[in-house]
Amino acid sequence: MATKILMVCLGNICRSPLAEGILRSKLSEDFIVDSAGTGGWHAGELPDKRSTATAKNRGLDITNQRARQFKQSDFEIFDSIFVMDNSNYKDIMTLAPNEEAKLKVKLILNEIFPNENVDVPDPYYGGQDGFENVFDMLDQACEEIARKLKQ
Ligand code: 4NP
């Protein structure tokens, strides 16, 4: 069965759509990559225009994505759930039905800064440069995730 990876942030319009697009670009179609938000305010929306522009600058098209809210059945479907910040981590862990589900949840930047529990900063209220910075962090983290998945 295909390995399934879920990227999670708050709104599923800024950070996790970038993480989804970046990781998918590094893996074959044998892997399933999706994203979701802990909140549902933006459900059905396209990624934020600043995320779409940042991705496009780096050669990625993420306009096929639509925001959705994380749901408890995601714990059964996905093998790994990468959250963008400590607030997302707390929210998702609260929903985890058992120990097996909790073990699937990881802070994405711990892939490149092990055990440091660093947040991917929320770029929503900032400018375009915040999105470029987020892209660079996620690109490095996804490179490491892809490397491990291909081993
Ligand atoms: P994201 O960014 O969690 O990276 O998608 C945000 C998007 C929307 C809001 C907050 C953060 N909001 O408050 O609507």
mmCIF file of C-alpha atoms and ligand atoms in Angstrom:
data_model
loop_
_atom_site.group_PDB
_atom_site.id
_atom_site.type_symbol
_atom_site.label_atom_id
_atom_site.label_comp_id
_atom_site.label_asym_id
_atom_site.label_seq_id
_atom_site.Cartn_x
_atom_site.Cartn_y
_atom_site.Cartn_z
ATOM 1 C CA MET A 1 0.000 0.000 0.000
ATOM 2 C CA ALA A 2 1.130 3.538 -0.748
ATOM 3 C CA THR A 3 2.707 5.488 2.095
ATOM 4 C CA LYS A 4 0.486 8.436 2.977
ATOM 5 C CA ILE A 5 1.764 11.718 4.434
ATOM 6 C CA LEU A 6 -0.413 14.555 5.761
ATOM 7 C CA MET A 7 0.807 18.154 6.263
ATOM 8 C CA VAL A 8 -1.129 20.193 8.843
ATOM 9 C CA CYS A 9 -1.251 23.914 9.757
ATOM 10 C CA LEU A 10 -3.946 26.212 11.136
ATOM 11 C CA GLY A 11 -5.820 27.407 8.047
ATOM 12 C CA ASN A 12 -4.529 25.031 5.314
ATOM 13 C CA ILE A 13 -4.019 28.017 3.011
ATOM 14 C CA CYS A 14 -0.426 29.202 3.707
ATOM 15 C CA ARG A 15 2.090 26.738 5.140
ATOM 16 C CA SER A 16 0.693 23.214 4.710
ATOM 17 C CA PRO A 17 -0.226 23.716 1.013
ATOM 18 C CA LEU A 18 3.423 24.646 0.395
ATOM 19 C CA ALA A 19 4.591 21.619 2.390
ATOM 20 C CA GLU A 20 2.231 19.371 0.406
ATOM 21 C CA GLY A 21 3.429 20.726 -2.950
ATOM 22 C CA ILE A 22 7.109 20.596 -2.013
ATOM 23 C CA LEU A 23 7.047 17.042 -0.642
ATOM 24 C CA ARG A 24 5.008 15.761 -3.589
ATOM 25 C CA SER A 25 7.573 17.231 -5.983
ATOM 26 C CA LYS A 26 10.296 15.183 -4.283
ATOM 27 C CA LEU A 27 8.485 11.826 -4.348
ATOM 28 C CA SER A 28 7.134 9.452 -6.983
ATOM 29 C CA GLU A 29 3.423 8.870 -7.449
ATOM 30 C CA ASP A 30 3.776 5.780 -5.234
ATOM 31 C CA PHE A 31 3.378 8.181 -2.299
ATOM 32 C CA ILE A 32 0.212 10.037 -1.347
ATOM 33 C CA VAL A 33 0.659 13.564 0.043
ATOM 34 C CA ASP A 34 -2.225 15.686 1.338
ATOM 35 C CA SER A 35 -2.738 18.653 3.694
ATOM 36 C CA ALA A 36 -5.363 19.924 6.126
ATOM 37 C CA GLY A 37 -5.974 22.687 8.675
ATOM 38 C CA THR A 38 -6.818 22.339 12.349
ATOM 39 C CA GLY A 39 -9.419 25.059 11.667
ATOM 40 C CA GLY A 40 -12.148 24.963 9.037
ATOM 41 C CA TRP A 41 -12.590 28.703 8.296
ATOM 42 C CA HIS A 42 -10.972 28.451 4.869
ATOM 43 C CA ALA A 43 -12.416 25.081 3.791
ATOM 44 C CA GLY A 44 -12.879 24.886 0.029
ATOM 45 C CA GLU A 45 -10.561 27.822 -0.676
ATOM 46 C CA LEU A 46 -7.496 27.915 -2.903
ATOM 47 C CA PRO A 47 -4.129 28.397 -1.204
ATOM 48 C CA ASP A 48 -3.329 32.013 -0.245
ATOM 49 C CA LYS A 49 -2.128 33.976 -3.320
ATOM 50 C CA ARG A 50 1.231 34.605 -1.619
ATOM 51 C CA SER A 51 1.780 30.836 -1.208
ATOM 52 C CA THR A 52 0.736 30.215 -4.806
ATOM 53 C CA ALA A 53 3.141 32.945 -6.032
ATOM 54 C CA THR A 54 6.023 31.642 -3.914
ATOM 55 C CA ALA A 55 5.488 28.114 -5.191
ATOM 56 C CA LYS A 56 5.278 29.335 -8.783
ATOM 57 C CA ASN A 57 8.593 31.223 -8.382
ATOM 58 C CA ARG A 58 10.173 27.903 -7.432
ATOM 59 C CA GLY A 59 8.549 25.963 -10.255
ATOM 60 C CA LEU A 60 5.659 24.397 -8.328
ATOM 61 C CA ASP A 61 1.966 24.700 -9.188
ATOM 62 C CA ILE A 62 -0.212 24.278 -6.069
ATOM 63 C CA THR A 63 -3.445 25.669 -7.553
ATOM 64 C CA ASN A 64 -5.016 22.195 -7.691
ATOM 65 C CA GLN A 65 -5.247 22.252 -3.865
ATOM 66 C CA ARG A 66 -8.348 23.194 -1.846
ATOM 67 C CA ALA A 67 -8.361 23.752 1.905
ATOM 68 C CA ARG A 68 -10.041 21.273 4.225
ATOM 69 C CA GLN A 69 -10.250 20.741 7.968
ATOM 70 C CA PHE A 70 -8.390 17.909 9.673
ATOM 71 C CA LYS A 71 -10.732 15.114 10.745
ATOM 72 C CA GLN A 72 -10.277 12.226 13.134
ATOM 73 C CA SER A 73 -10.392 9.631 10.329
ATOM 74 C CA ASP A 74 -7.122 11.174 9.055
ATOM 75 C CA PHE A 75 -5.403 9.300 11.886
ATOM 76 C CA GLU A 76 -6.460 6.002 10.275
ATOM 77 C CA ILE A 77 -5.698 7.029 6.691
ATOM 78 C CA PHE A 78 -2.244 8.612 7.063
ATOM 79 C CA ASP A 79 1.036 7.008 8.132
ATOM 80 C CA SER A 80 2.695 10.279 9.178
ATOM 81 C CA ILE A 81 1.195 13.643 10.130
ATOM 82 C CA PHE A 82 3.609 16.588 10.016
ATOM 83 C CA VAL A 83 2.429 19.696 11.866
ATOM 84 C CA MET A 84 3.881 23.174 11.261
ATOM 85 C CA ASP A 85 3.973 24.531 14.824
ATOM 86 C CA ASN A 86 3.554 23.704 18.487
ATOM 87 C CA SER A 87 -0.004 25.015 18.539
ATOM 88 C CA ASN A 88 -0.978 22.652 15.704
ATOM 89 C CA TYR A 89 0.797 19.857 17.596
ATOM 90 C CA LYS A 90 -1.262 20.458 20.723
ATOM 91 C CA ASP A 91 -4.536 20.649 18.750
ATOM 92 C CA ILE A 92 -3.882 17.443 16.797
ATOM 93 C CA MET A 93 -2.627 15.494 19.823
ATOM 94 C CA THR A 94 -5.849 16.416 21.655
ATOM 95 C CA LEU A 95 -7.816 14.721 18.865
ATOM 96 C CA ALA A 96 -5.660 11.558 18.766
ATOM 97 C CA PRO A 97 -7.781 8.554 19.788
ATOM 98 C CA ASN A 98 -4.901 6.337 20.965
ATOM 99 C CA GLU A 99 -1.142 5.938 21.370
ATOM 100 C CA GLU A 100 -0.665 4.660 17.813
ATOM 101 C CA ALA A 101 -2.259 7.850 16.453
ATOM 102 C CA LYS A 102 -0.098 10.073 18.680
ATOM 103 C CA LEU A 103 3.070 8.425 17.372
ATOM 104 C CA LYS A 104 2.174 9.528 13.829
ATOM 105 C CA VAL A 105 2.300 13.239 14.729
ATOM 106 C CA LYS A 106 5.611 15.102 14.330
ATOM 107 C CA LEU A 107 6.729 18.719 14.195
ATOM 108 C CA ILE A 108 8.045 19.134 10.662
ATOM 109 C CA LEU A 109 11.138 21.187 11.560
ATOM 110 C CA ASN A 110 12.322 18.463 13.942
ATOM 111 C CA GLU A 111 13.340 16.695 10.709
ATOM 112 C CA ILE A 112 16.161 19.228 10.270
ATOM 113 C CA PHE A 113 16.531 20.488 13.876
ATOM 114 C CA PRO A 114 15.980 17.266 15.876
ATOM 115 C CA ASN A 115 14.267 17.675 19.261
ATOM 116 C CA GLU A 116 14.379 21.489 19.061
ATOM 117 C CA ASN A 117 10.599 21.839 18.575
ATOM 118 C CA VAL A 118 10.961 24.889 16.324
ATOM 119 C CA ASP A 119 7.831 26.388 14.697
ATOM 120 C CA VAL A 120 7.371 27.157 11.013
ATOM 121 C CA PRO A 121 6.321 30.810 11.544
ATOM 122 C CA ASP A 122 2.796 31.675 10.469
ATOM 123 C CA PRO A 123 3.317 34.049 7.484
ATOM 124 C CA TYR A 124 -0.389 35.016 7.197
ATOM 125 C CA TYR A 125 -0.107 38.520 8.693
ATOM 126 C CA GLY A 126 3.264 39.354 7.114
ATOM 127 C CA GLY A 127 4.559 40.053 3.636
ATOM 128 C CA GLN A 128 5.819 38.027 0.699
ATOM 129 C CA ASP A 129 9.299 37.596 2.234
ATOM 130 C CA GLY A 130 7.768 35.588 5.084
ATOM 131 C CA PHE A 131 6.422 33.128 2.542
ATOM 132 C CA GLU A 132 9.820 32.831 0.835
ATOM 133 C CA ASN A 133 11.381 32.088 4.244
ATOM 134 C CA VAL A 134 8.717 29.450 4.977
ATOM 135 C CA PHE A 135 9.339 27.861 1.570
ATOM 136 C CA ASP A 136 13.079 27.541 2.288
ATOM 137 C CA MET A 137 12.478 25.890 5.686
ATOM 138 C CA LEU A 138 9.893 23.495 4.276
ATOM 139 C CA ASP A 139 12.096 22.641 1.311
ATOM 140 C CA GLN A 140 14.898 21.534 3.642
ATOM 141 C CA ALA A 141 12.546 19.583 5.917
ATOM 142 C CA CYS A 142 10.832 17.879 2.965
ATOM 143 C CA GLU A 143 14.205 16.949 1.470
ATOM 144 C CA GLU A 144 14.943 15.055 4.690
ATOM 145 C CA ILE A 145 11.467 13.471 4.818
ATOM 146 C CA ALA A 146 11.825 12.318 1.187
ATOM 147 C CA ARG A 147 15.310 10.963 1.828
ATOM 148 C CA LYS A 148 14.034 8.810 4.722
ATOM 149 C CA LEU A 149 10.971 7.608 2.798
ATOM 150 C CA LYS A 150 13.121 6.442 -0.123
ATOM 151 C CA GLN A 151 15.501 4.420 2.098
HETATM 152 P P1 4NP B 1 -1.762 28.750 7.718
HETATM 153 O O1 4NP B 1 -1.915 30.322 7.914
HETATM 154 O O2 4NP B 1 -2.135 28.114 9.037
HETATM 155 O O3 4NP B 1 -0.313 28.588 7.403
HETATM 156 O O4 4NP B 1 -2.684 28.348 6.596
HETATM 157 C C1 4NP B 1 -3.096 30.928 8.373
HETATM 158 C C2 4NP B 1 -4.142 31.098 7.538
HETATM 159 C C3 4NP B 1 -5.295 31.723 7.984
HETATM 160 C C4 4NP B 1 -5.364 32.177 9.289
HETATM 161 C C5 4NP B 1 -4.303 31.985 10.136
HETATM 162 C C6 4NP B 1 -3.157 31.356 9.680
HETATM 163 N N1 4NP B 1 -6.525 32.847 9.744
HETATM 164 O O5 4NP B 1 -6.533 33.286 10.891
HETATM 165 O O6 4NP B 1 -7.513 32.951 8.991
#
